[in-house]
PDB file of C-alpha atoms in Angstrom:
ATOM      1  CA  MET T   1       0.000   0.000   0.000  1.00  0.00           C
ATOM      2  CA  VAL T   2       1.495   3.299  -1.107  1.00  0.00           C
ATOM      3  CA  ASN T   3       1.316   5.909   1.627  1.00  0.00           C
ATOM      4  CA  LYS T   4       3.547   8.982   1.301  1.00  0.00           C
ATOM      5  CA  GLU T   5       2.153  10.817   4.337  1.00  0.00           C
ATOM      6  CA  ILE T   6       4.814  11.603   6.950  1.00  0.00           C
ATOM      7  CA  SER T   7       3.900  12.287  10.561  1.00  0.00           C
ATOM      8  CA  SER T   8       5.881  15.534  10.966  1.00  0.00           C
ATOM      9  CA  ALA T   9       7.809  18.167   9.065  1.00  0.00           C
ATOM     10  CA  ASP T  10      10.930  17.311  11.067  1.00  0.00           C
ATOM     11  CA  GLU T  11      10.769  13.696   9.930  1.00  0.00           C
ATOM     12  CA  ALA T  12      10.143  14.783   6.338  1.00  0.00           C
ATOM     13  CA  VAL T  13      13.412  16.762   6.130  1.00  0.00           C
ATOM     14  CA  SER T  14      15.434  14.445   8.355  1.00  0.00           C
ATOM     15  CA  ASN T  15      17.801  13.314   5.590  1.00  0.00           C
ATOM     16  CA  VAL T  16      18.642  16.759   4.191  1.00  0.00           C
ATOM     17  CA  GLN T  17      22.421  16.860   4.396  1.00  0.00           C
ATOM     18  CA  ASP T  18      25.031  19.618   4.274  1.00  0.00           C
ATOM     19  CA  ASP T  19      25.664  21.098   0.803  1.00  0.00           C
ATOM     20  CA  ALA T  20      22.293  19.966  -0.557  1.00  0.00           C
ATOM     21  CA  VAL T  21      20.611  21.835  -3.405  1.00  0.00           C
ATOM     22  CA  ILE T  22      17.034  22.676  -2.466  1.00  0.00           C
ATOM     23  CA  MET T  23      14.228  24.193  -4.521  1.00  0.00           C
ATOM     24  CA  VAL T  24      11.683  26.109  -2.443  1.00  0.00           C
ATOM     25  CA  GLY T  25       8.285  27.023  -3.859  1.00  0.00           C
ATOM     26  CA  GLY T  26       6.511  30.293  -3.277  1.00  0.00           C
ATOM     27  CA  PHE T  27       5.950  33.666  -4.868  1.00  0.00           C
ATOM     28  CA  GLY T  28       6.921  35.708  -1.857  1.00  0.00           C
ATOM     29  CA  PRO T  29       4.826  34.310   1.009  1.00  0.00           C
ATOM     30  CA  ALA T  30       2.187  32.873  -1.376  1.00  0.00           C
ATOM     31  CA  GLY T  31       2.637  29.126  -1.521  1.00  0.00           C
ATOM     32  CA  GLN T  32       5.742  29.131   0.672  1.00  0.00           C
ATOM     33  CA  PRO T  33       6.128  25.894   2.704  1.00  0.00           C
ATOM     34  CA  THR T  34       6.788  27.700   5.970  1.00  0.00           C
ATOM     35  CA  GLU T  35       6.642  24.725   8.327  1.00  0.00           C
ATOM     36  CA  LEU T  36       9.025  22.671   6.172  1.00  0.00           C
ATOM     37  CA  ILE T  37      11.439  25.617   6.179  1.00  0.00           C
ATOM     38  CA  ASN T  38      11.137  25.877   9.973  1.00  0.00           C
ATOM     39  CA  ALA T  39      11.868  22.147  10.280  1.00  0.00           C
ATOM     40  CA  LEU T  40      14.924  22.584   8.067  1.00  0.00           C
ATOM     41  CA  MET T  41      16.181  25.320  10.383  1.00  0.00           C
ATOM     42  CA  ARG T  42      15.808  22.997  13.344  1.00  0.00           C
ATOM     43  CA  ARG T  43      17.908  20.410  11.514  1.00  0.00           C
ATOM     44  CA  ARG T  44      20.596  23.052  10.752  1.00  0.00           C
ATOM     45  CA  PRO T  45      22.289  21.700   7.609  1.00  0.00           C
ATOM     46  CA  ARG T  46      25.098  23.894   6.280  1.00  0.00           C
ATOM     47  CA  GLY T  47      26.261  24.994   2.867  1.00  0.00           C
ATOM     48  CA  LEU T  48      22.837  24.804   1.233  1.00  0.00           C
ATOM     49  CA  THR T  49      22.126  26.105  -2.260  1.00  0.00           C
ATOM     50  CA  LEU T  50      18.569  27.441  -2.559  1.00  0.00           C
ATOM     51  CA  ILE T  51      16.643  27.810  -5.811  1.00  0.00           C
ATOM     52  CA  SER T  52      13.668  30.107  -5.331  1.00  0.00           C
ATOM     53  CA  ASN T  53      11.867  32.997  -6.975  1.00  0.00           C
ATOM     54  CA  ASN T  54      12.914  35.510  -4.325  1.00  0.00           C
ATOM     55  CA  ALA T  55      15.337  35.831  -1.430  1.00  0.00           C
ATOM     56  CA  GLY T  56      12.948  36.017   1.490  1.00  0.00           C
ATOM     57  CA  ASN T  57      10.574  38.500   3.100  1.00  0.00           C
ATOM     58  CA  GLY T  58      10.946  40.091   6.504  1.00  0.00           C
ATOM     59  CA  ASP T  59      12.421  37.789   9.136  1.00  0.00           C
ATOM     60  CA  ASP T  60      10.412  34.613   8.465  1.00  0.00           C
ATOM     61  CA  GLY T  61      10.559  31.686   6.061  1.00  0.00           C
ATOM     62  CA  LEU T  62      13.456  31.862   3.616  1.00  0.00           C
ATOM     63  CA  ALA T  63      14.829  34.964   5.316  1.00  0.00           C
ATOM     64  CA  ALA T  64      15.033  33.124   8.631  1.00  0.00           C
ATOM     65  CA  LEU T  65      16.725  30.155   6.961  1.00  0.00           C
ATOM     66  CA  MET T  66      19.377  32.431   5.476  1.00  0.00           C
ATOM     67  CA  LYS T  67      19.839  34.290   8.755  1.00  0.00           C
ATOM     68  CA  SER T  68      20.434  30.969  10.534  1.00  0.00           C
ATOM     69  CA  GLY T  69      23.621  30.491   8.518  1.00  0.00           C
ATOM     70  CA  CYS T  70      22.434  27.420   6.625  1.00  0.00           C
ATOM     71  CA  VAL T  71      22.588  28.915   3.126  1.00  0.00           C
ATOM     72  CA  ARG T  72      25.760  29.312   1.070  1.00  0.00           C
ATOM     73  CA  LYS T  73      24.184  30.357  -2.236  1.00  0.00           C
ATOM     74  CA  ILE T  74      20.807  31.367  -3.632  1.00  0.00           C
ATOM     75  CA  ILE T  75      19.672  31.170  -7.257  1.00  0.00           C
ATOM     76  CA  CYS T  76      16.693  33.470  -7.754  1.00  0.00           C
ATOM     77  CA  SER T  77      15.114  36.131  -9.931  1.00  0.00           C
ATOM     78  CA  PHE T  78      13.984  38.722  -7.382  1.00  0.00           C
ATOM     79  CA  PRO T  79      16.478  39.095  -4.513  1.00  0.00           C
ATOM     80  CA  ARG T  80      15.799  42.688  -3.470  1.00  0.00           C
ATOM     81  CA  GLN T  81      12.601  44.350  -2.290  1.00  0.00           C
ATOM     82  CA  SER T  82      11.522  46.586   0.567  1.00  0.00           C
ATOM     83  CA  ASP T  83      11.559  43.792   3.165  1.00  0.00           C
ATOM     84  CA  SER T  84      14.587  41.783   1.965  1.00  0.00           C
ATOM     85  CA  TRP T  85      16.899  43.193   4.629  1.00  0.00           C
ATOM     86  CA  VAL T  86      18.211  39.784   5.728  1.00  0.00           C
ATOM     87  CA  PHE T  87      19.493  38.934   2.255  1.00  0.00           C
ATOM     88  CA  ASP T  88      20.794  42.493   1.737  1.00  0.00           C
ATOM     89  CA  GLU T  89      22.891  42.363   4.884  1.00  0.00           C
ATOM     90  CA  LEU T  90      24.288  38.890   4.188  1.00  0.00           C
ATOM     91  CA  TYR T  91      25.125  39.777   0.595  1.00  0.00           C
ATOM     92  CA  ARG T  92      26.879  43.027   1.523  1.00  0.00           C
ATOM     93  CA  GLN T  93      28.920  41.102   4.106  1.00  0.00           C
ATOM     94  CA  LYS T  94      29.800  38.501   1.420  1.00  0.00           C
ATOM     95  CA  LYS T  95      28.223  35.756   3.517  1.00  0.00           C
ATOM     96  CA  ILE T  96      25.949  34.528   0.729  1.00  0.00           C
ATOM     97  CA  GLU T  97      26.476  34.046  -3.000  1.00  0.00           C
ATOM     98  CA  LEU T  98      23.845  35.139  -5.521  1.00  0.00           C
ATOM     99  CA  GLU T  99      23.126  33.816  -8.995  1.00  0.00           C
ATOM    100  CA  LEU T 100      20.625  36.227 -10.522  1.00  0.00           C
ATOM    101  CA  VAL T 101      18.347  34.669 -13.161  1.00  0.00           C
ATOM    102  CA  PRO T 102      15.554  36.420 -15.084  1.00  0.00           C
ATOM    103  CA  GLN T 103      12.237  34.977 -13.943  1.00  0.00           C
ATOM    104  CA  GLY T 104      11.303  33.452 -17.307  1.00  0.00           C
ATOM    105  CA  ASN T 105      14.740  31.843 -17.560  1.00  0.00           C
ATOM    106  CA  LEU T 106      14.418  30.519 -14.013  1.00  0.00           C
ATOM    107  CA  VAL T 107      11.136  28.837 -14.916  1.00  0.00           C
ATOM    108  CA  ALA T 108      12.486  27.477 -18.198  1.00  0.00           C
ATOM    109  CA  ARG T 109      15.636  26.086 -16.557  1.00  0.00           C
ATOM    110  CA  ILE T 110      13.620  24.327 -13.847  1.00  0.00           C
ATOM    111  CA  GLN T 111      11.260  22.919 -16.474  1.00  0.00           C
ATOM    112  CA  ALA T 112      14.254  21.725 -18.485  1.00  0.00           C
ATOM    113  CA  GLY T 113      15.632  19.987 -15.401  1.00  0.00           C
ATOM    114  CA  GLY T 114      12.321  18.274 -14.740  1.00  0.00           C
ATOM    115  CA  SER T 115      12.008  17.222 -18.389  1.00  0.00           C
ATOM    116  CA  GLY T 116      15.490  15.746 -18.622  1.00  0.00           C
ATOM    117  CA  LEU T 117      16.704  18.243 -21.212  1.00  0.00           C
ATOM    118  CA  GLY T 118      20.413  18.919 -21.564  1.00  0.00           C
ATOM    119  CA  ALA T 119      20.122  22.684 -22.086  1.00  0.00           C
ATOM    120  CA  ILE T 120      17.915  25.357 -23.621  1.00  0.00           C
ATOM    121  CA  PHE T 121      18.410  28.428 -25.791  1.00  0.00           C
ATOM    122  CA  THR T 122      16.647  31.617 -24.702  1.00  0.00           C
ATOM    123  CA  PRO T 123      16.800  35.195 -26.033  1.00  0.00           C
ATOM    124  CA  THR T 124      16.348  36.682 -22.560  1.00  0.00           C
ATOM    125  CA  GLY T 125      19.484  38.361 -21.279  1.00  0.00           C
ATOM    126  CA  TYR T 126      21.419  38.347 -24.533  1.00  0.00           C
ATOM    127  CA  GLY T 127      23.994  41.131 -24.610  1.00  0.00           C
ATOM    128  CA  THR T 128      23.783  41.834 -20.843  1.00  0.00           C
ATOM    129  CA  GLN T 129      26.156  41.143 -17.975  1.00  0.00           C
ATOM    130  CA  LEU T 130      23.934  38.256 -16.883  1.00  0.00           C
ATOM    131  CA  THR T 131      25.018  36.205 -19.889  1.00  0.00           C
ATOM    132  CA  GLU T 132      28.690  37.150 -20.181  1.00  0.00           C
ATOM    133  CA  GLY T 133      30.829  34.116 -20.982  1.00  0.00           C
ATOM    134  CA  LYS T 134      27.869  31.946 -22.017  1.00  0.00           C
ATOM    135  CA  GLU T 135      27.475  30.288 -25.389  1.00  0.00           C
ATOM    136  CA  THR T 136      25.292  32.200 -27.853  1.00  0.00           C
ATOM    137  CA  ARG T 137      23.755  31.221 -31.167  1.00  0.00           C
ATOM    138  CA  LEU T 138      21.971  32.981 -34.017  1.00  0.00           C
ATOM    139  CA  ILE T 139      18.719  31.148 -34.798  1.00  0.00           C
ATOM    140  CA  ASP T 140      16.384  32.408 -37.507  1.00  0.00           C
ATOM    141  CA  GLY T 141      17.944  35.854 -37.297  1.00  0.00           C
ATOM    142  CA  ARG T 142      17.621  36.178 -33.508  1.00  0.00           C
ATOM    143  CA  HIS T 143      20.356  35.856 -30.863  1.00  0.00           C
ATOM    144  CA  TYR T 144      19.939  33.224 -28.150  1.00  0.00           C
ATOM    145  CA  VAL T 145      21.882  32.283 -25.010  1.00  0.00           C
ATOM    146  CA  LEU T 146      22.552  28.720 -23.873  1.00  0.00           C
ATOM    147  CA  GLU T 147      21.234  28.098 -20.345  1.00  0.00           C
ATOM    148  CA  THR T 148      21.729  24.923 -18.332  1.00  0.00           C
ATOM    149  CA  PRO T 149      18.896  23.057 -16.561  1.00  0.00           C
ATOM    150  CA  LEU T 150      18.298  23.389 -12.828  1.00  0.00           C
ATOM    151  CA  THR T 151      17.782  20.307 -10.681  1.00  0.00           C
ATOM    152  CA  ALA T 152      17.899  19.726  -6.940  1.00  0.00           C
ATOM    153  CA  HIS T 153      18.318  17.072  -4.302  1.00  0.00           C
ATOM    154  CA  PHE T 154      15.086  18.213  -2.634  1.00  0.00           C
ATOM    155  CA  SER T 155      12.064  20.357  -3.474  1.00  0.00           C
ATOM    156  CA  LEU T 156      10.014  21.871  -0.657  1.00  0.00           C
ATOM    157  CA  ILE T 157       6.596  22.972  -1.901  1.00  0.00           C
ATOM    158  CA  LYS T 158       3.135  23.729  -0.554  1.00  0.00           C
ATOM    159  CA  ALA T 159      -0.181  22.397  -1.876  1.00  0.00           C
ATOM    160  CA  GLN T 160      -3.813  22.806  -0.910  1.00  0.00           C
ATOM    161  CA  ARG T 161      -4.949  19.152  -0.985  1.00  0.00           C
ATOM    162  CA  ALA T 162      -3.246  15.786  -1.341  1.00  0.00           C
ATOM    163  CA  ASP T 163      -4.097  12.117  -1.021  1.00  0.00           C
ATOM    164  CA  ARG T 164      -1.765   9.532   0.454  1.00  0.00           C
ATOM    165  CA  TRP T 165      -0.429   8.699  -3.014  1.00  0.00           C
ATOM    166  CA  GLY T 166       0.890  12.263  -3.308  1.00  0.00           C
ATOM    167  CA  ASN T 167      -1.519  13.602  -5.928  1.00  0.00           C
ATOM    168  CA  LEU T 168      -1.738  17.384  -5.461  1.00  0.00           C
ATOM    169  CA  THR T 169      -4.060  20.316  -6.053  1.00  0.00           C
ATOM    170  CA  PHE T 170      -3.146  23.926  -5.330  1.00  0.00           C
ATOM    171  CA  ASN T 171      -4.865  27.069  -4.099  1.00  0.00           C
ATOM    172  CA  LYS T 172      -4.862  29.824  -6.740  1.00  0.00           C
ATOM    173  CA  ALA T 173      -1.607  31.864  -6.642  1.00  0.00           C
ATOM    174  CA  GLY T 174      -0.164  29.375  -4.161  1.00  0.00           C
ATOM    175  CA  ARG T 175       0.384  27.084  -7.147  1.00  0.00           C
ATOM    176  CA  ASN T 176       3.224  29.196  -8.670  1.00  0.00           C
ATOM    177  CA  PHE T 177       6.496  27.206  -8.841  1.00  0.00           C
ATOM    178  CA  GLY T 178       5.397  24.010  -7.095  1.00  0.00           C
ATOM    179  CA  PRO T 179       4.297  22.010 -10.155  1.00  0.00           C
ATOM    180  CA  ILE T 180       7.548  22.616 -12.058  1.00  0.00           C
ATOM    181  CA  MET T 181       9.831  22.070  -9.061  1.00  0.00           C
ATOM    182  CA  ALA T 182       8.319  18.688  -8.179  1.00  0.00           C
ATOM    183  CA  PRO T 183       9.697  16.826 -11.238  1.00  0.00           C
ATOM    184  CA  ALA T 184      13.054  18.632 -11.063  1.00  0.00           C
ATOM    185  CA  SER T 185      14.299  17.125  -7.801  1.00  0.00           C
ATOM    186  CA  ARG T 186      15.208  13.690  -6.518  1.00  0.00           C
ATOM    187  CA  CYS T 187      12.919  14.058  -3.501  1.00  0.00           C
ATOM    188  CA  THR T 188       9.843  16.305  -3.415  1.00  0.00           C
ATOM    189  CA  ILE T 189       8.443  17.088   0.028  1.00  0.00           C
ATOM    190  CA  VAL T 190       5.019  18.701   0.204  1.00  0.00           C
ATOM    191  CA  GLU T 191       3.386  20.702   2.996  1.00  0.00           C
ATOM    192  CA  VAL T 192      -0.358  20.323   2.468  1.00  0.00           C
ATOM    193  CA  SER T 193      -3.323  22.031   4.117  1.00  0.00           C
ATOM    194  CA  GLU T 194      -5.866  19.228   3.606  1.00  0.00           C
ATOM    195  CA  MET T 195      -5.647  15.464   3.204  1.00  0.00           C
ATOM    196  CA  ALA T 196      -8.173  13.778   0.927  1.00  0.00           C
ATOM    197  CA  GLY T 197      -9.172  10.144   0.753  1.00  0.00           C
ATOM    198  CA  LEU T 198      -8.252   8.096  -2.284  1.00  0.00           C
ATOM    199  CA  GLY T 199     -10.669   8.906  -5.077  1.00  0.00           C
ATOM    200  CA  GLU T 200     -11.835  12.199  -3.543  1.00  0.00           C
ATOM    201  CA  LEU T 201      -9.637  14.341  -5.793  1.00  0.00           C
ATOM    202  CA  ASP T 202     -11.097  14.921  -9.232  1.00  0.00           C
ATOM    203  CA  PRO T 203      -8.506  13.502 -11.669  1.00  0.00           C
ATOM    204  CA  GLU T 204      -9.107  16.509 -13.938  1.00  0.00           C
ATOM    205  CA  ALA T 205      -8.215  18.868 -11.071  1.00  0.00           C
ATOM    206  CA  ILE T 206      -4.945  17.166 -10.086  1.00  0.00           C
ATOM    207  CA  VAL T 207      -2.072  19.441 -11.055  1.00  0.00           C
ATOM    208  CA  THR T 208       0.896  17.385  -9.855  1.00  0.00           C
ATOM    209  CA  PRO T 209       0.543  13.584 -10.008  1.00  0.00           C
ATOM    210  CA  GLY T 210       1.893  11.520  -7.154  1.00  0.00           C
ATOM    211  CA  ILE T 211       4.700  10.041  -9.247  1.00  0.00           C
ATOM    212  CA  TYR T 212       6.601  13.292  -8.683  1.00  0.00           C
ATOM    213  CA  VAL T 213       5.997  13.409  -4.918  1.00  0.00           C
ATOM    214  CA  SER T 214       8.051  11.599  -2.278  1.00  0.00           C
ATOM    215  CA  ARG T 215       6.614  12.805   1.052  1.00  0.00           C
ATOM    216  CA  VAL T 216       3.494  14.628   2.208  1.00  0.00           C
ATOM    217  CA  VAL T 217       3.137  16.437   5.544  1.00  0.00           C
ATOM    218  CA  HIS T 218      -0.309  17.534   6.690  1.00  0.00           C
ATOM    219  CA  VAL T 219      -0.157  21.046   8.193  1.00  0.00           C
ATOM    220  CA  PRO T 220      -3.756  22.276   8.609  1.00  0.00           C
ATOM    221  CA  ALA T 221      -4.412  25.826   7.426  1.00  0.00           C
ATOM    222  CA  VAL T 222      -5.292  26.980  10.963  1.00  0.00           C
ATOM    223  CA  GLN T 223      -1.988  25.651  12.236  1.00  0.00           C
ATOM    224  CA  THR T 224      -0.102  27.333   9.395  1.00  0.00           C
ATOM    225  CA  HIS T 225      -1.689  30.691  10.289  1.00  0.00           C
ATOM    226  CA  PHE T 226      -0.860  30.117  13.965  1.00  0.00           C
ATOM    227  CA  LEU T 227       2.782  29.380  13.139  1.00  0.00           C
ATOM    228  CA  ALA T 228       3.030  32.409  10.863  1.00  0.00           C
ATOM    229  CA  GLN T 229       2.010  34.648  13.754  1.00  0.00           C
ATOM    230  CA  GLY T 230       5.098  33.500  15.649  1.00  0.00           C
ATOM    231  CA  ALA T 231       3.266  31.505  18.295  1.00  0.00           C
TER     232      ALA T 231
END
């Protein structure tokens, strides 16, 4: 009997080792797997490389993980905003490395990693400092840049509903990067607000099939709100 539900977030991330590459879903706080991130901080691995859309907000979630000293490098498209003071300070002190990737390229590279592609050509960034030293090619009269796929040891994502097989549905904007990160890692760990019985999820509504999911942790929405308030 296939059952991917794990009893706690701490157990779900228990084998994350030093120097792991980890994709973390979320568009800012929307769809961010906060309790999985908190569990990762309790484990305290070092030298992590994070792949995420942004570099944290305020003092919680990704920002807290970086502040804890666990992160060596972050690959993201939107590192600076009004409440990114944790990243700003670490970067200015040269305590964290940044690989800046245009958002469309970030998505395409993750999708390439999940699809098993060797590389992709994209016009985005051609002629800028972001693509210095990279291979370029003229295709049908337009210049393109060779970009490598992104893969990870682990993906931490958040979903709205799941069954014990790991089939997932998402809540509106909370969907964001989760569905493309799941296939791009060796082990996908999902924080989910609701557990459904087998057969309760409409097959037409399933966004991420269970084949891409390794572990599911049930964190009820009320509990997630409670944790976010710092209690």
